[in-house]
XYZ file of N, CA, C and O in Angstrom:
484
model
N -10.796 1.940 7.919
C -9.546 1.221 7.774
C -8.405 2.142 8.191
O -8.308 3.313 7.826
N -7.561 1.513 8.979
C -6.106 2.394 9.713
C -5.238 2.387 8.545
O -5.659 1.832 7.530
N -3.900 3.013 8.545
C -2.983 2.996 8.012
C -2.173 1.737 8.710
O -2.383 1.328 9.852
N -1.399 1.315 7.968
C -0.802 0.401 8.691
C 0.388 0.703 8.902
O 0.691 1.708 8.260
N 1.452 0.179 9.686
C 2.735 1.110 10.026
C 3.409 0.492 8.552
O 2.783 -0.185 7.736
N 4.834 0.906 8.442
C 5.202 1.223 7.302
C 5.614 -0.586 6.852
O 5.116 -1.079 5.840
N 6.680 -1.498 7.877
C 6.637 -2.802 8.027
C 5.956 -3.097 7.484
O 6.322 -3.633 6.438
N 4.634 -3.002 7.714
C 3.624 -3.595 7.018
C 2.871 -3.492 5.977
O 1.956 -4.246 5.643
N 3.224 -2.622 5.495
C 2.773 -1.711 4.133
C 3.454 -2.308 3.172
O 3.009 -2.695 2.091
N 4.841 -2.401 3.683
C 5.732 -2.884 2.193
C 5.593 -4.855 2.216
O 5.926 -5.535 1.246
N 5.226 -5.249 3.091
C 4.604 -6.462 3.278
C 3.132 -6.346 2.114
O 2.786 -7.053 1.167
N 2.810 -5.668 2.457
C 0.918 -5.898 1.703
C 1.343 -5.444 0.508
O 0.720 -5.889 -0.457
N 2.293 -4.627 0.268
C 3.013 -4.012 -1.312
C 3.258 -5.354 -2.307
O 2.978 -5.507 -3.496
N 3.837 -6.179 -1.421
C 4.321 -7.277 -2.029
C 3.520 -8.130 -2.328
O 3.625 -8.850 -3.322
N 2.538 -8.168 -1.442
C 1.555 -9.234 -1.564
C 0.359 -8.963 -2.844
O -0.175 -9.820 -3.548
N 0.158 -7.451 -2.863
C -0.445 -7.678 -4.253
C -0.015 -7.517 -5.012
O -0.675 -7.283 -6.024
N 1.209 -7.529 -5.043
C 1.962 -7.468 -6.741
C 1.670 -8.796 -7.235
O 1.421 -8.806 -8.441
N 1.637 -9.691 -6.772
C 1.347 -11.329 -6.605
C -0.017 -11.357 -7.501
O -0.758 -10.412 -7.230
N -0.492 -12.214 -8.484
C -1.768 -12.389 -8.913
C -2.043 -13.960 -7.941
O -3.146 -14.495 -7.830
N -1.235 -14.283 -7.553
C -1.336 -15.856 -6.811
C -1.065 -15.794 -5.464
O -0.360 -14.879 -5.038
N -1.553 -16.689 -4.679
C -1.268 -16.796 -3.194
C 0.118 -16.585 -2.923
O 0.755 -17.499 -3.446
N 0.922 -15.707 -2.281
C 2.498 -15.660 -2.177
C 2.780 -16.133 -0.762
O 1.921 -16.122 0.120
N 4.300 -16.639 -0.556
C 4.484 -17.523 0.349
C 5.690 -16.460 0.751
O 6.196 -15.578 0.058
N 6.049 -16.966 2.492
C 6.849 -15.796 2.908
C 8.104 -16.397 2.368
O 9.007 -15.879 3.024
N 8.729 -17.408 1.315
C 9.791 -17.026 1.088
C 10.069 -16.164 0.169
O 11.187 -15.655 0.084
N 8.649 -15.768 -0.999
C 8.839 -14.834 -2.046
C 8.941 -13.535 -1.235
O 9.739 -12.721 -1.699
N 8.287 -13.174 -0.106
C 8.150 -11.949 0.470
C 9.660 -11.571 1.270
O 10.169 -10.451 1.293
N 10.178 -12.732 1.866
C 11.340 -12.121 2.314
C 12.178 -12.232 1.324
O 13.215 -11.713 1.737
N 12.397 -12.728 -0.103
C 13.189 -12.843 -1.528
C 13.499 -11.010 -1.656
O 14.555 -10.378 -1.675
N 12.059 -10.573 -1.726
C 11.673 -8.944 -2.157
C 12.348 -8.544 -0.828
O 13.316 -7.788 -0.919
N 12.078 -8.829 0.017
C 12.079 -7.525 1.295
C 13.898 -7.551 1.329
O 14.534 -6.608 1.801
N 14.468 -8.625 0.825
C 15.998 -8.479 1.243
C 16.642 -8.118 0.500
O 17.812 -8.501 0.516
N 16.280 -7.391 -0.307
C 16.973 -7.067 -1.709
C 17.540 -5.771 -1.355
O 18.569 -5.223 -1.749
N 16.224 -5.222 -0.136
C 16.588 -3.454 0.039
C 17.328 -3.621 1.461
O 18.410 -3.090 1.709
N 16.505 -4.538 2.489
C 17.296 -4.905 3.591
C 17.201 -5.820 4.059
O 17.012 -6.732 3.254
N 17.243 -6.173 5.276
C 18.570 -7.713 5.266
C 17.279 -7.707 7.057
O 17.641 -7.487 8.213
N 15.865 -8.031 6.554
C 15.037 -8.520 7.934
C 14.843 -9.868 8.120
O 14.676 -10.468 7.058
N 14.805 -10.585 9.167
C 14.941 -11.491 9.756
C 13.445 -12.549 9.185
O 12.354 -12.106 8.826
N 13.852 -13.949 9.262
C 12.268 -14.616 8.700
C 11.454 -14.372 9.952
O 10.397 -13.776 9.742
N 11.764 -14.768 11.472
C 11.330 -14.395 12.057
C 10.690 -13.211 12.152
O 9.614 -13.322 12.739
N 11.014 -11.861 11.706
C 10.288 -10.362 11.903
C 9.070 -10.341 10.899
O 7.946 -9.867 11.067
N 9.671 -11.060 9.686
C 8.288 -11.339 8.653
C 7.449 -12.026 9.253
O 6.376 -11.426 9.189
N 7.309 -13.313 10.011
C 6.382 -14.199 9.969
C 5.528 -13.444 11.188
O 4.335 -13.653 11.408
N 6.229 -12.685 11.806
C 5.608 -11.353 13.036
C 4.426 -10.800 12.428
O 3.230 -10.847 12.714
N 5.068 -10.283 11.545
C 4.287 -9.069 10.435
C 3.413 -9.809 10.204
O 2.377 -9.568 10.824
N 3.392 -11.018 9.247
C 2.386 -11.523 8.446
C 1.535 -11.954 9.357
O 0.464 -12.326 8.878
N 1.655 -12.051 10.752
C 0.646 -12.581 11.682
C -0.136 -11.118 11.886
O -1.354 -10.952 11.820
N 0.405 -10.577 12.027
C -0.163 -9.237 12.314
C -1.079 -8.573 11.569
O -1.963 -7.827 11.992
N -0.736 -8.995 9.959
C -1.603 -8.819 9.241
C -2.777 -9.565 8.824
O -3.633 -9.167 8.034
N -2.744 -10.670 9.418
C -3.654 -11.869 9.304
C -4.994 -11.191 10.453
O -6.129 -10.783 10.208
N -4.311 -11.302 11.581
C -5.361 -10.107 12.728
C -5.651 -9.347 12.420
O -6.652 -9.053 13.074
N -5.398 -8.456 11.542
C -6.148 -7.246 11.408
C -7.075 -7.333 9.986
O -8.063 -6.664 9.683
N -6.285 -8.565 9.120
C -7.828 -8.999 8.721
C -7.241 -8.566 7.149
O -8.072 -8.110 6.363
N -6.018 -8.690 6.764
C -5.363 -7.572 5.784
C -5.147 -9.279 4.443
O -5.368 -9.430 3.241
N -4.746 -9.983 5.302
C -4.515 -11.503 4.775
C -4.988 -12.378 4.855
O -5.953 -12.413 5.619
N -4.655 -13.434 4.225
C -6.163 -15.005 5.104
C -4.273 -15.551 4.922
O -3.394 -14.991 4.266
N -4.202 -16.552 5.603
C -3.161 -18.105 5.329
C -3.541 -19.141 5.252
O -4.286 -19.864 5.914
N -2.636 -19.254 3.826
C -3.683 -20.886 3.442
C -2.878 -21.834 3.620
O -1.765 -21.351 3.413
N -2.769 -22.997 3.905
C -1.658 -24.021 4.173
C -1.988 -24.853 2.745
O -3.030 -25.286 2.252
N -0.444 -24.859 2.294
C 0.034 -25.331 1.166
C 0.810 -26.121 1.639
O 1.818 -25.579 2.091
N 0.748 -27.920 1.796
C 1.518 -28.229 2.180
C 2.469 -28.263 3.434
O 1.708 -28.529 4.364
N 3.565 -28.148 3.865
C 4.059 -27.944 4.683
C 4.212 -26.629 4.863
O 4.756 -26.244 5.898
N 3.865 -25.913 4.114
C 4.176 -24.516 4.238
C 2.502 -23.725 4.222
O 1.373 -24.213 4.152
N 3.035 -22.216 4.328
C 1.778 -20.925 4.332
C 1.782 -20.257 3.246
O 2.797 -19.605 3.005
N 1.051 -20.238 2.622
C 0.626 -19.197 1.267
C -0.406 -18.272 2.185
O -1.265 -18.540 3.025
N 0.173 -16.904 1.532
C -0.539 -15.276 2.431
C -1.873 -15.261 0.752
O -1.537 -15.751 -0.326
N -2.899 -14.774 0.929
C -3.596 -13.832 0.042
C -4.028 -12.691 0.669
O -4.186 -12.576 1.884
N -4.204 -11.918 -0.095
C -4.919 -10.069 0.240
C -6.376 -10.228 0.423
O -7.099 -10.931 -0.283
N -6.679 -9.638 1.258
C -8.668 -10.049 1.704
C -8.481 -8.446 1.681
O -9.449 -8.015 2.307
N -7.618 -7.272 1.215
C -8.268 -5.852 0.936
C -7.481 -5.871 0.241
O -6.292 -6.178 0.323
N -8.737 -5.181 -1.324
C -8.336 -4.518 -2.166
C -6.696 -3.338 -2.037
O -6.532 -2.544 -1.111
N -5.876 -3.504 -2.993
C -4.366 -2.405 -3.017
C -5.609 -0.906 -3.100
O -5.335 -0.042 -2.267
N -6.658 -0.642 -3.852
C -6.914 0.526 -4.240
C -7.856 0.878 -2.916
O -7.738 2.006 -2.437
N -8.604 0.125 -2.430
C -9.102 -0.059 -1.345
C -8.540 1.042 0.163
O -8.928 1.884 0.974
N -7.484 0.311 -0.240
C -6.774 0.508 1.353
C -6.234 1.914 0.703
O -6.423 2.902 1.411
N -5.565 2.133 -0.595
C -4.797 3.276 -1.032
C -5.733 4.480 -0.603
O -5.540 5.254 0.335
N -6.820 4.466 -1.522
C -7.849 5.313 -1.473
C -8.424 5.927 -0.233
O -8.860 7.078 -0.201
N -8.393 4.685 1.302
C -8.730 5.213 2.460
C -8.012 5.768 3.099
O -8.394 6.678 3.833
N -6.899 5.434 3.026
C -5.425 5.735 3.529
C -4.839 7.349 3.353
O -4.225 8.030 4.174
N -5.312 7.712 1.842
C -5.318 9.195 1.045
C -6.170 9.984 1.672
O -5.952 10.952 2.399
N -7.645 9.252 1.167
C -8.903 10.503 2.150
C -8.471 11.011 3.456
O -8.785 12.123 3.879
N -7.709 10.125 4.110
C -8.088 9.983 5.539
C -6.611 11.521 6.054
O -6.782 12.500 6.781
N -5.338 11.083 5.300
C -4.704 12.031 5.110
C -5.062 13.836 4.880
O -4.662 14.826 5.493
N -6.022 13.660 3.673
C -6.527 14.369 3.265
C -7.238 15.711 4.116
O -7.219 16.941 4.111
N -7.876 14.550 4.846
C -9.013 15.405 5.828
C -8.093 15.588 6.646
O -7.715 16.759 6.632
N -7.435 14.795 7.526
C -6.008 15.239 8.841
C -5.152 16.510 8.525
O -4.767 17.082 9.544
N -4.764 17.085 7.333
C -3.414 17.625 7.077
C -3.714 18.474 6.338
O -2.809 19.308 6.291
N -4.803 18.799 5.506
C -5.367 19.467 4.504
C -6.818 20.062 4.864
O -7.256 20.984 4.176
N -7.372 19.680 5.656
C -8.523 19.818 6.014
C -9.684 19.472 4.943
O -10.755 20.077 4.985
N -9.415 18.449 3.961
C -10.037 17.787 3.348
C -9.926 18.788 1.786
O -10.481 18.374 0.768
N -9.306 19.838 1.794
C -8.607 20.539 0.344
C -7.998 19.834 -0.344
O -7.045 19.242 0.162
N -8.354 19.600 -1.945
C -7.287 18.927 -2.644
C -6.508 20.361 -3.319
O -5.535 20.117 -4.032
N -6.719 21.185 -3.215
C -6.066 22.220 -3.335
C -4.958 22.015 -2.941
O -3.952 21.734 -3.593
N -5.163 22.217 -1.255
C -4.240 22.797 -0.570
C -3.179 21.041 -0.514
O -1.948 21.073 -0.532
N -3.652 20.240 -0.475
C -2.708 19.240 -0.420
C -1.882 19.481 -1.843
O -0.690 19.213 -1.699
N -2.288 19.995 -3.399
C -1.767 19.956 -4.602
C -0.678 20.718 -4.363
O 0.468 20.479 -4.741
N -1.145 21.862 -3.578
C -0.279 23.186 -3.517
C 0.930 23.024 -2.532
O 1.954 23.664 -2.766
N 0.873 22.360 -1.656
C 1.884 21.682 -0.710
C 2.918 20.605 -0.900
O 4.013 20.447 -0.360
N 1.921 19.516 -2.321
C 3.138 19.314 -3.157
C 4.127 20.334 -4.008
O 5.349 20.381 -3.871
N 3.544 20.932 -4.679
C 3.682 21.420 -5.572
C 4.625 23.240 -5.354
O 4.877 24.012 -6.280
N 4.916 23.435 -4.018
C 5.088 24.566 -3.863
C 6.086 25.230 -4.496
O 7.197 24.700 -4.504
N 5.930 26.263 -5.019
C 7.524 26.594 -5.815
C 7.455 26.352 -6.738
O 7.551 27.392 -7.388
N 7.253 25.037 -7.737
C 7.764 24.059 -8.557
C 6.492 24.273 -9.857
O 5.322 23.946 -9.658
N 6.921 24.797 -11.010
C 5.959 24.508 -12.035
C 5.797 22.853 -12.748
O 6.646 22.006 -13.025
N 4.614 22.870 -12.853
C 3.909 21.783 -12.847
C 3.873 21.882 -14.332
O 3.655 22.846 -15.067
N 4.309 19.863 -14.734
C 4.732 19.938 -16.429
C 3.120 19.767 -16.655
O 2.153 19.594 -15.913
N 3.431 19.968 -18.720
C 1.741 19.821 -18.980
C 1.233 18.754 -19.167
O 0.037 18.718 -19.457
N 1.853 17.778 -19.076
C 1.036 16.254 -18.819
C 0.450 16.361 -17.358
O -0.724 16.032 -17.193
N 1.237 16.823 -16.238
C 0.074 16.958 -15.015
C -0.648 17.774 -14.739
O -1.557 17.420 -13.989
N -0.626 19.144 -15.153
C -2.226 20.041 -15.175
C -2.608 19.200 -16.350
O -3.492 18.558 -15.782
N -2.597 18.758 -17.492
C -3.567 18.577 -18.447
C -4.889 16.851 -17.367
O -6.087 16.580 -17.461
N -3.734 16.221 -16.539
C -4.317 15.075 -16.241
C -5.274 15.649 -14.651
O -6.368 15.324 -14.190
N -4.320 16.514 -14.249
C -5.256 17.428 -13.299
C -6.776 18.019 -13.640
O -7.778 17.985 -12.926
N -6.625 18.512 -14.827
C -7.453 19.212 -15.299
C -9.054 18.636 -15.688
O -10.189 19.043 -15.443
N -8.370 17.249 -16.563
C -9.232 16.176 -16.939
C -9.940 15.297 -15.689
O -11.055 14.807 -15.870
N -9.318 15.148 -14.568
C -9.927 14.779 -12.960
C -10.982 16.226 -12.919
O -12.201 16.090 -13.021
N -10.642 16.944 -12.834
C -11.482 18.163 -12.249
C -12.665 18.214 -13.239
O -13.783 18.467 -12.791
N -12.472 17.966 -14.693
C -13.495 18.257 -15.577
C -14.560 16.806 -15.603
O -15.767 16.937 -15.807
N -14.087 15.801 -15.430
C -15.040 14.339 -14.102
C -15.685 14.754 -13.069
O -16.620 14.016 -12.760
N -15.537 15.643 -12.430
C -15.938 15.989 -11.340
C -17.226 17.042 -11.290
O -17.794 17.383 -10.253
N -17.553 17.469 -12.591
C -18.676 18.450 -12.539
C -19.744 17.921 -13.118
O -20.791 18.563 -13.186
């Protein structure tokens, strides 16, 4: 699974916040709150995401209801690894440490760090 460009990310963001089929007027409701995109550029997107297989469209009526055909953790999770291995060379070290540079780390996140690592053996 690709990353998807960013357009489209905050499109699929929206879509699973949704427990129900969402329709592009709820999606452009959300998307215009931060900026001001065209219905036309959405209904672009949402086609786009339909091709690549990210959405199904269901016809409701006169109108399109979008659903998610991939899992949010799904796509998160591949999206991370895939980072991971590109930029880090697959280190969660070195990706921790690249957040983290400089900056002491409070004890709720080594303790939740810690508890991942102690899963892991």
């Amino acid at each position: 699974m690709k990353k998807l460009p960013e357009s489209e990310q905050e499109i699929m963001m929206i879509v699973w916040e949704y427990a129900e089929p969402v329709s592009r007027f709820q999606i452009e409701e959300k998307l215009n709150v931060e900026k001001n995109i065209a219905p036309s550029t959405i209904l672009t997107l949402l086609t786009r995401l339909e091709k690549k297989g990210f959405i199904q469209k269901v016809r409701n009526g006169k109108s399109n209801l979008y659903v998610p055909l991939v899992e949010k953790e799904n796509y998160i999770g591949t999206v991370g690894k895939n980072m991971l291995d590109k930029m880090f060379q697959g280190s969660l070290a070195k990706f921790a440490s690249s957040l983290y540079d400089g900056e002491k780390l409070s004890s709720k996140e080594v303790k939740r760090l810690q508890e991942f690592i102690d899963r892991q053996k």
